[in-house]
XYZ file of C-alpha atoms in Angstrom:
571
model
C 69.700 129.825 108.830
C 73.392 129.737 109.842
C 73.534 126.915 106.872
C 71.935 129.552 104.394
C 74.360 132.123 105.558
C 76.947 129.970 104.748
C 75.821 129.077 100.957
C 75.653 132.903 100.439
C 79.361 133.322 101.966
C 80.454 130.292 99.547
C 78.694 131.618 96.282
C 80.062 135.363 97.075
C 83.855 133.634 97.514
C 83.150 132.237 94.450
C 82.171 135.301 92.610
C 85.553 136.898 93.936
C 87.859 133.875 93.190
C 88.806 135.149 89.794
C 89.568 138.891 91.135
C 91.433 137.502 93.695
C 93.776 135.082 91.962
C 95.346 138.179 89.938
C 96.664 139.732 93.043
C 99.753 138.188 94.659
C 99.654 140.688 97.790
C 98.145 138.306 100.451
C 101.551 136.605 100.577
C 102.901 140.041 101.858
C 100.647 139.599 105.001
C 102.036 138.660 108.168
C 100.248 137.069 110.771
C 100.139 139.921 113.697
C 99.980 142.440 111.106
C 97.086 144.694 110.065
C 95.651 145.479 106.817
C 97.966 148.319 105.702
C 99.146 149.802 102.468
C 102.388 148.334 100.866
C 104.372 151.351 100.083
C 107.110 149.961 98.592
C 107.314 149.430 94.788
C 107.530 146.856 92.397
C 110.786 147.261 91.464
C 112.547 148.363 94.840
C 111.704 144.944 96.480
C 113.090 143.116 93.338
C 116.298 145.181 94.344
C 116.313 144.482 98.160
C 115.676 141.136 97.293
C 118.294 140.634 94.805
C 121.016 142.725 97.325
C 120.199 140.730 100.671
C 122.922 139.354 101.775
C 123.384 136.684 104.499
C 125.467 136.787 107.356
C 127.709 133.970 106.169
C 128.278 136.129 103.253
C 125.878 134.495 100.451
C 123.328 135.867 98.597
C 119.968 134.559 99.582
C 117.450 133.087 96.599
C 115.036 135.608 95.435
C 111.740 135.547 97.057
C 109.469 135.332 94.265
C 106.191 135.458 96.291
C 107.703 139.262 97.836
C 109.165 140.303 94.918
C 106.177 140.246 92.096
C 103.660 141.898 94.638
C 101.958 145.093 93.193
C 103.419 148.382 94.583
C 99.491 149.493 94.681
C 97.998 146.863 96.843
C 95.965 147.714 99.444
C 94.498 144.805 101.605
C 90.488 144.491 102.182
C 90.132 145.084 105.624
C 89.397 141.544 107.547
C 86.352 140.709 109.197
C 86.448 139.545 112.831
C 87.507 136.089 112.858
C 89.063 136.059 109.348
C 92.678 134.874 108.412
C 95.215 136.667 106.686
C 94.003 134.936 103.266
C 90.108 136.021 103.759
C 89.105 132.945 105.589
C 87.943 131.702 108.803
C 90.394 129.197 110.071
C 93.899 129.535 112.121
C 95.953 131.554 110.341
C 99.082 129.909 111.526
C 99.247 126.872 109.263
C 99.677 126.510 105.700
C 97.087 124.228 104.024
C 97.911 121.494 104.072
C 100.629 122.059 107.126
C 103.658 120.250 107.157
C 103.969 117.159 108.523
C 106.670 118.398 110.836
C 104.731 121.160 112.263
C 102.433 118.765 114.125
C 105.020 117.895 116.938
C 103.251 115.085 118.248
C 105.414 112.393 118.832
C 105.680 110.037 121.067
C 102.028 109.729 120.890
C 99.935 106.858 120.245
C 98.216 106.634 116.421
C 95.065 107.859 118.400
C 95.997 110.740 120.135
C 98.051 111.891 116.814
C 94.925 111.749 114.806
C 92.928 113.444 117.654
C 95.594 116.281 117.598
C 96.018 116.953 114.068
C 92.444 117.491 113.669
C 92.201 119.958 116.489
C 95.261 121.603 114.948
C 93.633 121.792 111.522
C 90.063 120.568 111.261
C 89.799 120.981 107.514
C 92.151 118.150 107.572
C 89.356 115.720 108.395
C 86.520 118.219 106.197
C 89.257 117.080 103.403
C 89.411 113.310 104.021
C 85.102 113.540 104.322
C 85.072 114.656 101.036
C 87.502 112.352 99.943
C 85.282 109.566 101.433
C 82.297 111.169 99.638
C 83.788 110.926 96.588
C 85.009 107.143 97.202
C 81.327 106.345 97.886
C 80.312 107.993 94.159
C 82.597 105.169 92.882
C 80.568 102.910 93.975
C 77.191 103.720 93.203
C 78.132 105.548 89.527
C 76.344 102.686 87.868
C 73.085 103.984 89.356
C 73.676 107.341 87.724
C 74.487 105.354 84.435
C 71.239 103.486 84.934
C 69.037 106.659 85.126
C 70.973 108.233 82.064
C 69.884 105.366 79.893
C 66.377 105.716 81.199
C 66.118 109.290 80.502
C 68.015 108.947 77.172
C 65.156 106.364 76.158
C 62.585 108.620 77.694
C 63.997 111.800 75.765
C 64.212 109.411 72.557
C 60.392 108.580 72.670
C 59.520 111.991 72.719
C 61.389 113.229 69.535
C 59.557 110.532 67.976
C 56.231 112.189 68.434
C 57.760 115.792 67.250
C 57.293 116.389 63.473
C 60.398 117.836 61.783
C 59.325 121.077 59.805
C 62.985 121.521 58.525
C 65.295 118.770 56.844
C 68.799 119.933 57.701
C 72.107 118.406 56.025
C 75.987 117.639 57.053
C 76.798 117.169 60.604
C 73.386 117.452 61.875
C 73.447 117.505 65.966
C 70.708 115.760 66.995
C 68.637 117.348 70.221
C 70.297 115.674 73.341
C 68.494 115.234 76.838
C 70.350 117.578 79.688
C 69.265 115.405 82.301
C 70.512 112.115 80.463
C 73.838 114.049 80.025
C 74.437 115.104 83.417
C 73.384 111.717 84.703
C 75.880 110.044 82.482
C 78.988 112.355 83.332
C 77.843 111.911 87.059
C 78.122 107.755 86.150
C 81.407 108.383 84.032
C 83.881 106.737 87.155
C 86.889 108.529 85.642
C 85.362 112.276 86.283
C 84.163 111.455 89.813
C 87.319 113.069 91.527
C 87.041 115.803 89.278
C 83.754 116.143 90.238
C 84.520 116.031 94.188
C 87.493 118.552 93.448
C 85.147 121.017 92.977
C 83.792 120.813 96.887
C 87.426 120.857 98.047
C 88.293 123.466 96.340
C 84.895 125.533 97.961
C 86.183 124.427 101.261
C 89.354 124.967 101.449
C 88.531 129.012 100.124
C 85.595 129.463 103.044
C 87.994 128.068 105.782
C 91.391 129.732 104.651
C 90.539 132.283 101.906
C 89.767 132.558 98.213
C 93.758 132.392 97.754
C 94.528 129.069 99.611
C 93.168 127.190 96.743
C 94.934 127.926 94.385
C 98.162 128.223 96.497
C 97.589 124.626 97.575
C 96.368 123.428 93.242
C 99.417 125.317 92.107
C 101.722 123.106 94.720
C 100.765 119.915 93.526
C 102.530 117.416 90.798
C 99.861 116.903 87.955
C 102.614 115.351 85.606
C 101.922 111.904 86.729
C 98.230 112.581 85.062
C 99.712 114.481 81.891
C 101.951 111.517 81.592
C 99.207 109.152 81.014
C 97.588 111.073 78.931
C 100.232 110.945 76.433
C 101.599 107.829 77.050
C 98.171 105.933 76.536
C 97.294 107.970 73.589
C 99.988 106.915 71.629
C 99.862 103.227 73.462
C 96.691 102.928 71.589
C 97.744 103.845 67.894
C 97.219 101.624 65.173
C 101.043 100.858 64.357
C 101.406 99.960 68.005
C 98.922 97.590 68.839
C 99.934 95.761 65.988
C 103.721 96.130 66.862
C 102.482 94.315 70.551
C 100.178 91.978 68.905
C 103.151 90.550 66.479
C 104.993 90.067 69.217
C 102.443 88.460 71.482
C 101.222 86.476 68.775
C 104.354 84.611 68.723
C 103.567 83.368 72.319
C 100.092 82.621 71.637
C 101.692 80.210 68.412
C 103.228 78.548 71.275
C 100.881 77.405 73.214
C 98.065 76.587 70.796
C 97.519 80.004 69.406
C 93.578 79.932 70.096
C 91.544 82.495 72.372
C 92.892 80.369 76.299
C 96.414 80.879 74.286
C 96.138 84.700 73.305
C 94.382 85.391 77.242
C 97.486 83.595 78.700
C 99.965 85.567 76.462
C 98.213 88.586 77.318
C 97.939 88.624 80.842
C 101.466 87.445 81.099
C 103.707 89.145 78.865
C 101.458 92.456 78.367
C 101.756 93.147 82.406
C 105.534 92.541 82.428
C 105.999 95.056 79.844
C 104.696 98.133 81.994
C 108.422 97.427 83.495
C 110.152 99.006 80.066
C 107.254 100.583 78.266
C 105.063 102.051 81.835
C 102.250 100.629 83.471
C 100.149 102.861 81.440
C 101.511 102.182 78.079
C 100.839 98.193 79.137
C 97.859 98.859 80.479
C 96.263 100.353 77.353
C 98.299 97.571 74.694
C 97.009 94.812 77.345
C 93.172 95.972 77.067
C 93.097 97.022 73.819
C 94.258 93.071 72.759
C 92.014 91.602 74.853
C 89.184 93.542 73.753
C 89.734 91.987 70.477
C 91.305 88.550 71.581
C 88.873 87.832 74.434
C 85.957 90.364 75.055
C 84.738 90.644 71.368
C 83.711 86.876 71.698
C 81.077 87.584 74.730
C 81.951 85.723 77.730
C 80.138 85.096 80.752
C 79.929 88.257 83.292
C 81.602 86.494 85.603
C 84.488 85.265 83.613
C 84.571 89.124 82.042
C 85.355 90.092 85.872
C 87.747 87.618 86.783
C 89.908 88.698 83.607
C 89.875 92.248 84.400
C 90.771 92.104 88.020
C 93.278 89.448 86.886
C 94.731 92.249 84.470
C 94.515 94.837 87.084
C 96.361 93.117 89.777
C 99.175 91.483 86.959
C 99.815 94.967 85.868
C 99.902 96.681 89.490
C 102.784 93.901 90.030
C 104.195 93.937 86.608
C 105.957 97.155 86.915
C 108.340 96.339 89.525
C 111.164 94.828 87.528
C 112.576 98.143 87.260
C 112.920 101.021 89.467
C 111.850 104.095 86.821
C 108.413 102.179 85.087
C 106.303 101.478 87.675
C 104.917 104.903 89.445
C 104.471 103.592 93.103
C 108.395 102.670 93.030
C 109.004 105.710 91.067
C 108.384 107.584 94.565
C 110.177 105.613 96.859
C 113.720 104.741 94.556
C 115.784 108.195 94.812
C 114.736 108.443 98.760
C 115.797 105.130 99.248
C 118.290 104.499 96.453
C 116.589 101.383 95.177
C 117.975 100.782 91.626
C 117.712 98.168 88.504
C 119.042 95.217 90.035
C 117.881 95.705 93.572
C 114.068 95.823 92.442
C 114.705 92.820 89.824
C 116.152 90.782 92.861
C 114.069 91.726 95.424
C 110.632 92.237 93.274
C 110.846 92.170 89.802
C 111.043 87.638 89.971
C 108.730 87.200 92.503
C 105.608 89.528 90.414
C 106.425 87.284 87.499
C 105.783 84.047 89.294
C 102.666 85.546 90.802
C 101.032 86.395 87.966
C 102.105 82.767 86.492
C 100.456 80.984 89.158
C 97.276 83.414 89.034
C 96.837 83.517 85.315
C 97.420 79.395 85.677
C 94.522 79.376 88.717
C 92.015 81.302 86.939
C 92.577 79.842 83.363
C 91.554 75.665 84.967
C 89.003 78.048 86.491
C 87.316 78.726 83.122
C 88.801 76.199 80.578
C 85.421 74.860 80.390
C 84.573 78.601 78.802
C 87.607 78.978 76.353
C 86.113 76.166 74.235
C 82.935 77.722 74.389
C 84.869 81.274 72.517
C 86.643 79.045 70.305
C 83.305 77.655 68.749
C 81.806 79.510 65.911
C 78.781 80.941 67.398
C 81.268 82.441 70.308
C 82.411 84.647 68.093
C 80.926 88.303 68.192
C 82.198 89.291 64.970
C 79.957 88.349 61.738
C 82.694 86.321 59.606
C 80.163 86.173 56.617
C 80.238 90.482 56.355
C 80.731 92.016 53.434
C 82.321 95.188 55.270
C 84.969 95.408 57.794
C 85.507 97.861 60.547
C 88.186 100.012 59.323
C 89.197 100.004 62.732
C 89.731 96.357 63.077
C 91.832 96.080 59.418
C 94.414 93.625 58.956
C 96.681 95.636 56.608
C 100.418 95.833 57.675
C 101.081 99.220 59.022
C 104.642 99.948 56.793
C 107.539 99.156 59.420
C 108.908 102.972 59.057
C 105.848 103.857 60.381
C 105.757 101.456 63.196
C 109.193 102.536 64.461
C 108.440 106.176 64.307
C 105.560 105.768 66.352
C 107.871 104.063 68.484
C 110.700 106.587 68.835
C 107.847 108.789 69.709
C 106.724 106.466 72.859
C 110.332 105.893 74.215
C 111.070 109.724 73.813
C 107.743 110.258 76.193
C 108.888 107.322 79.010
C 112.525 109.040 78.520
C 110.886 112.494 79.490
C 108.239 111.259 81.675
C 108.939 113.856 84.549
C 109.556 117.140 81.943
C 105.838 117.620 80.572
C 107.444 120.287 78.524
C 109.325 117.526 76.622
C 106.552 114.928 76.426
C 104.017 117.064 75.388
C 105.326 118.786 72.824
C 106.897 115.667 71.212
C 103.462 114.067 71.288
C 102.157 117.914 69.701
C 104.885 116.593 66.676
C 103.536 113.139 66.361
C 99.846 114.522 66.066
C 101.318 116.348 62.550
C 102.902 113.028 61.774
C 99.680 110.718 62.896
C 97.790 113.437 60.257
C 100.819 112.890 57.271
C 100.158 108.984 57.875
C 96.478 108.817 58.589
C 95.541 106.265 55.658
C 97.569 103.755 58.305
C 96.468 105.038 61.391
C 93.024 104.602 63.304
C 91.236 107.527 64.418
C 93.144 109.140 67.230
C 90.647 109.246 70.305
C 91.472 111.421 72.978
C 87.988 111.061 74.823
C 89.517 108.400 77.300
C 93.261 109.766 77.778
C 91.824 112.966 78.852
C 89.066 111.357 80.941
C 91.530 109.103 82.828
C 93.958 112.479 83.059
C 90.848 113.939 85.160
C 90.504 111.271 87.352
C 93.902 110.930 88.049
C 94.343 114.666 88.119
C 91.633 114.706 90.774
C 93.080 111.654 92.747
C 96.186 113.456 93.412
C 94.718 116.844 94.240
C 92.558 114.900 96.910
C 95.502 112.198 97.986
C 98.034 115.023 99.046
C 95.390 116.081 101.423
C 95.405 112.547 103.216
C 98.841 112.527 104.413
C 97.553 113.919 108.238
C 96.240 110.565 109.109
C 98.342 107.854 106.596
C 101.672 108.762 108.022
C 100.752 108.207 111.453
C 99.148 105.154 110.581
C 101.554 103.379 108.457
C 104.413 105.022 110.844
C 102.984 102.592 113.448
C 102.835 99.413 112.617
C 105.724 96.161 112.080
C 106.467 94.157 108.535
C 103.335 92.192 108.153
C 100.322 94.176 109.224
C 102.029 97.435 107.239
C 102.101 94.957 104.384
C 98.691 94.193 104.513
C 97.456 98.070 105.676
C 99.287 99.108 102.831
C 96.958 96.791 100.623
C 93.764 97.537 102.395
C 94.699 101.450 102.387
C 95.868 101.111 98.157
C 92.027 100.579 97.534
C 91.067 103.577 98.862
C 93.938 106.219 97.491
C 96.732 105.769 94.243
C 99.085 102.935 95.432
C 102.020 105.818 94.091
C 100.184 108.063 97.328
C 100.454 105.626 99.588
C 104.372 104.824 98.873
C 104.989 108.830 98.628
C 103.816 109.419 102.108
C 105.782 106.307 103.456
C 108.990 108.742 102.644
C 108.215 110.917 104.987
C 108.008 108.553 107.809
C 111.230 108.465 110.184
C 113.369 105.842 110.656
C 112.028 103.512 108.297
C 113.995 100.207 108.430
C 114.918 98.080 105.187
C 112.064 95.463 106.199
C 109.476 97.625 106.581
C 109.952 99.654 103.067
C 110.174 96.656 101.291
C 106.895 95.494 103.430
C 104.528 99.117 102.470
C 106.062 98.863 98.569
C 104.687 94.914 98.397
C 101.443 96.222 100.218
C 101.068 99.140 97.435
C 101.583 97.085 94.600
C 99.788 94.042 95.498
C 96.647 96.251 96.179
C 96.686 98.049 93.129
C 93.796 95.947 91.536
C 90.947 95.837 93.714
C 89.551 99.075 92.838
C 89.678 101.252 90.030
C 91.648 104.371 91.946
C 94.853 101.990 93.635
C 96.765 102.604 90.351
C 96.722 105.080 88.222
C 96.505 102.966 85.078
C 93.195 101.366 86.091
C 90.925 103.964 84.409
C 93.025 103.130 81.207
C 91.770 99.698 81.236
C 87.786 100.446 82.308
C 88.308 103.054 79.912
C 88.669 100.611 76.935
C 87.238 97.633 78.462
C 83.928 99.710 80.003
C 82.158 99.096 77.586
C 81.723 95.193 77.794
C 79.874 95.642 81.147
C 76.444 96.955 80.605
C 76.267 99.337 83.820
C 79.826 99.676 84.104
C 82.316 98.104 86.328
C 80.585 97.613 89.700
C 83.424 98.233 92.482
C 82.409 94.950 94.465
C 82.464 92.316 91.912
C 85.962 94.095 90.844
C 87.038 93.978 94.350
C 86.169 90.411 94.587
C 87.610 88.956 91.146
C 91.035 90.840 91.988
C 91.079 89.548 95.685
C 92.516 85.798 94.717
C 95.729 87.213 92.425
C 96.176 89.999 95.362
C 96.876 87.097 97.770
C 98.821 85.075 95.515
C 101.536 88.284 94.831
C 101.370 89.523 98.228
C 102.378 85.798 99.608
C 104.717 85.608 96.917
C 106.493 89.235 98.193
C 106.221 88.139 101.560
C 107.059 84.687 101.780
C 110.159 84.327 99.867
C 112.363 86.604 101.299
């Protein structure tokens, strides 16, 4: 019954959410205060605000959360047990409090935990759901399973319906709702999305219908809008063939067949993400080997190697530079690490472990290369009459190819004003539609997808930071190294480096140990970096039921050793 009553409380918050976003007067309350009517108006508090003056003489900063509240508010009266925000928890804390506000040290990693629940429990309600959603990850194949069956099963029975009426142009054929839902509940990039949604209902039943969006409105989503853009225009026409020029020139080296274009890829394509983004060599890197190495249907097993291979190279492949690679994106202003520190202390030692990785796994399989070189390896029918207008071999014009670009340096140039980078990709959609007879259909299906996931991965990560800063805040060079690795599979590696910030008292040894763990873990799962759902994005499709976590987890593990000995051993 009490688990009814609480289902009815949840639905009624969420019947109220939109009335109570459009008031800004529940900042106003205090936390020994009663409900009471504001009396002052609008535009007296802008004035008080605006005229307070400090006692050292200096205007204080508006108060923006005082100053816009209505003059007319009155405050529902509270419930027993309710919060100042319409919720049941302590009143006291933000969600989620500061780190600071826990005063718990001195403690052991144990007792800190123990306390910081007790202080706020929704901070472990959070991490369950978190968990929850981890745990979709893994079984979102089964989902994609059951679509196809009822898909097949919906499919038989419009064969048995007669058609009365004969319609004409873009005819919508009848869909199966259950074969939909079941696919978007197997689509791996929407599962955080997905899971948001039960944050989002908990966090308004413990602190209020307000806290939600107090807490959605806090966090950075311009990592996520980044990648949208960024592997949009990665994946147009003019620059995939701009990348595969150049990568063809390395694959002429070394024998120019399919073990030459795999090598080229997996080598040069991850070191790119240093000047071009992880993202934007993520999406060049998959989108080649789709057509280099996938289109020729190799063994499952050799399909997994090569995309943990590619997921691990890239993780690494960023850390040349200090302003490409997102998980050293968070830690260089904090800790002032700059060009030539992270191509001294990093930037040489990812390059020769992805050499000696992509070298491993290529004796691995050279039995299967010759195999894909053979005629009938080949997925693509060379006796056709027609060609995929996707897959012609025209030249793109070179004006064309360096406007396209302009257009992805001004978007890494911006990368942290959303303002800028969106609207300059809003200009190149008007100049994709003046040169479409060169360009490929622009798909945003996948940026946007992996912009959910990613969107949801941050709104759950910045929830996780109760029990990863105690942890990490523990712990001496080697076993943060490899806790940083194990704790990248299960949150975005950029996360895990964030929170490592706010630990005190961080010596030189062990941030260079938690940045080596973050990278170095960013392929064995699909949420450790946020370019991964680029690549499953494009490559997805190759794997019947998807990418199955575990055999990703496994291929990646051998290239995750090799760069994390290589970080750690030659210091």
């Amino acid at each position: 019954m009490q688990t009814f009553s609480r289902a009815i409380t949840l639905f009624a918050l969420c019947l109220t959410f939109g009335l109570a976003t459009g008031s800004n007067g529940l900042y106003a309350l205090e936390e020994n205060t009663q409900a009471a009517p504001v009396q002052e108006s609008a535009e007296a508090l802008v004035s008080t605000d605006h005229d307070r003056i400090t006692q050292a003489g200096e205007a204080e900063p508006l108060n923006t959360h005082e100053s816009i509240r209505p003059s007319a508010y009155q405050p529902p009266p509270r419930e027993e047990g309710q919060n100042a925000h319409g919720g049941h928890g302590d009143s006291e804390f933000e969600f989620p409090p500061p780190l600071s506000s826990y005063a718990d040290e001195g403690k052991s990693v144990g007792e800190r935990l123990f306390i910081r629940i007790q202080a706020e429990p929704l901070n472990l309600i959070a991490s369950l759901i978190f968990l929850l959603a981890i745990m979709h990850t893994f079984v979102a194949s089964k989902f994609t399973h059951a679509a196809h069956k009822a898909a097949h099963a919906h499919a038989e029975k419009l064969k048995l319906k007669e058609k009365t009426v004969l319609y004409h142009g873009e005819v919508k054929e009848e869909v199966s709702f259950k074969a939909e839902v079941f696919h978007f509940l197997g689509e791996v990039e929407a599962v955080f999305g997905i899971w948001t949604l039960a944050l989002i209902f908990a966090i308004a039943y413990f602190k209020g219908p307000h806290a939600p969006i107090d807490y959605i409105n806090d966090v950075n989503y311009t990592e996520p809008m980044f990648v949208v853009v960024i592997m949009a225009l990665a994946a147009t026409r003019p620059i995939t063939q701009l990348a595969e020029m150049f990568l063809r020139v390395f694959a002429k080296l070394i024998g120019g067949g399919t073990a030459a274009w795999w090598l080229a890829i997996l080598t040069i394509g991850p070191l790119l993400g240093s000047f071009i983004t992880e993202p934007g060599a993520m999406t060049i890197s998959a989108l080649l080997l789709s057509k280099q190495f996938y289109n020729k249907k190799p063994s499952s097993k050799f399909k997994y190697a090569t995309i943990g291979l590619l997921f691990v190279n890239v993780s690494v492949g960023g850390t040349i530079t200090h302003f490409a690679a997102p998980p050293v994106l968070m830690v260089a202003g904090p800790w002032g690490w700059d060009l030539a520190f992270m191509a001294t202390h990093f930037g040489w030692k990812a390059a020769l472990g992805i050499l000696i990785s992509n070298i491993l796994y290529f004796m691995a399989f050279r039995w299967e290369f010759k195999k894909l070189d053979s005629p009938e390896g080949h997925a693509l029918d060379e006796t056709a009459k027609t060609i995929d207008w996707n897959l012609r071999e025209e030249k793109v014009p070179t004006w064309i190819m360096c406007t396209n670009v302009f257009f992805m340096v001004w978007t890494v140039m911006n990368a942290h004003y959303p303002a800028l980078f969106i609207g300059g990709f809003l200009f190149y959609v008007g100049f994709h539609q003046a040169t479409v007879h060169h360009q490929n259909r622009l798909d945003l299906k996948p940026p946007m997808l992996v912009g959910f996931f990613l969107g949801g991965l941050v709104t759950h990560g910045g929830l996780q930071g109760w029990w990863i800063q105690p942890v990490l805040g523990s712990m001496t060079e080697w076993p943060l190294m490899l806790t940083g690795t194990f704790l990248t599979a299960f949150n975005d590696n950029a996360a895990i480096t964030y929170l490592s910030t706010l630990v005190p008292d961080f010596s030189d040894g062990l941030k260079y140990a938690i940045v080596a763990g973050a990278v170095t873990g960013g392929g064995l799962t699909v949420i450790a970096n946020a370019p991964n759902p680029a690549g499953q994005s494009i490559l997805g499709k190759y794997f019947p039921d998807g990418v199955v976590p575990l055999w990703l987890a496994v291929s990646a593990i051998i290239p995750t050793i090799i760069v994390g000995g290589c970080f750690m051993l030659l210091r």
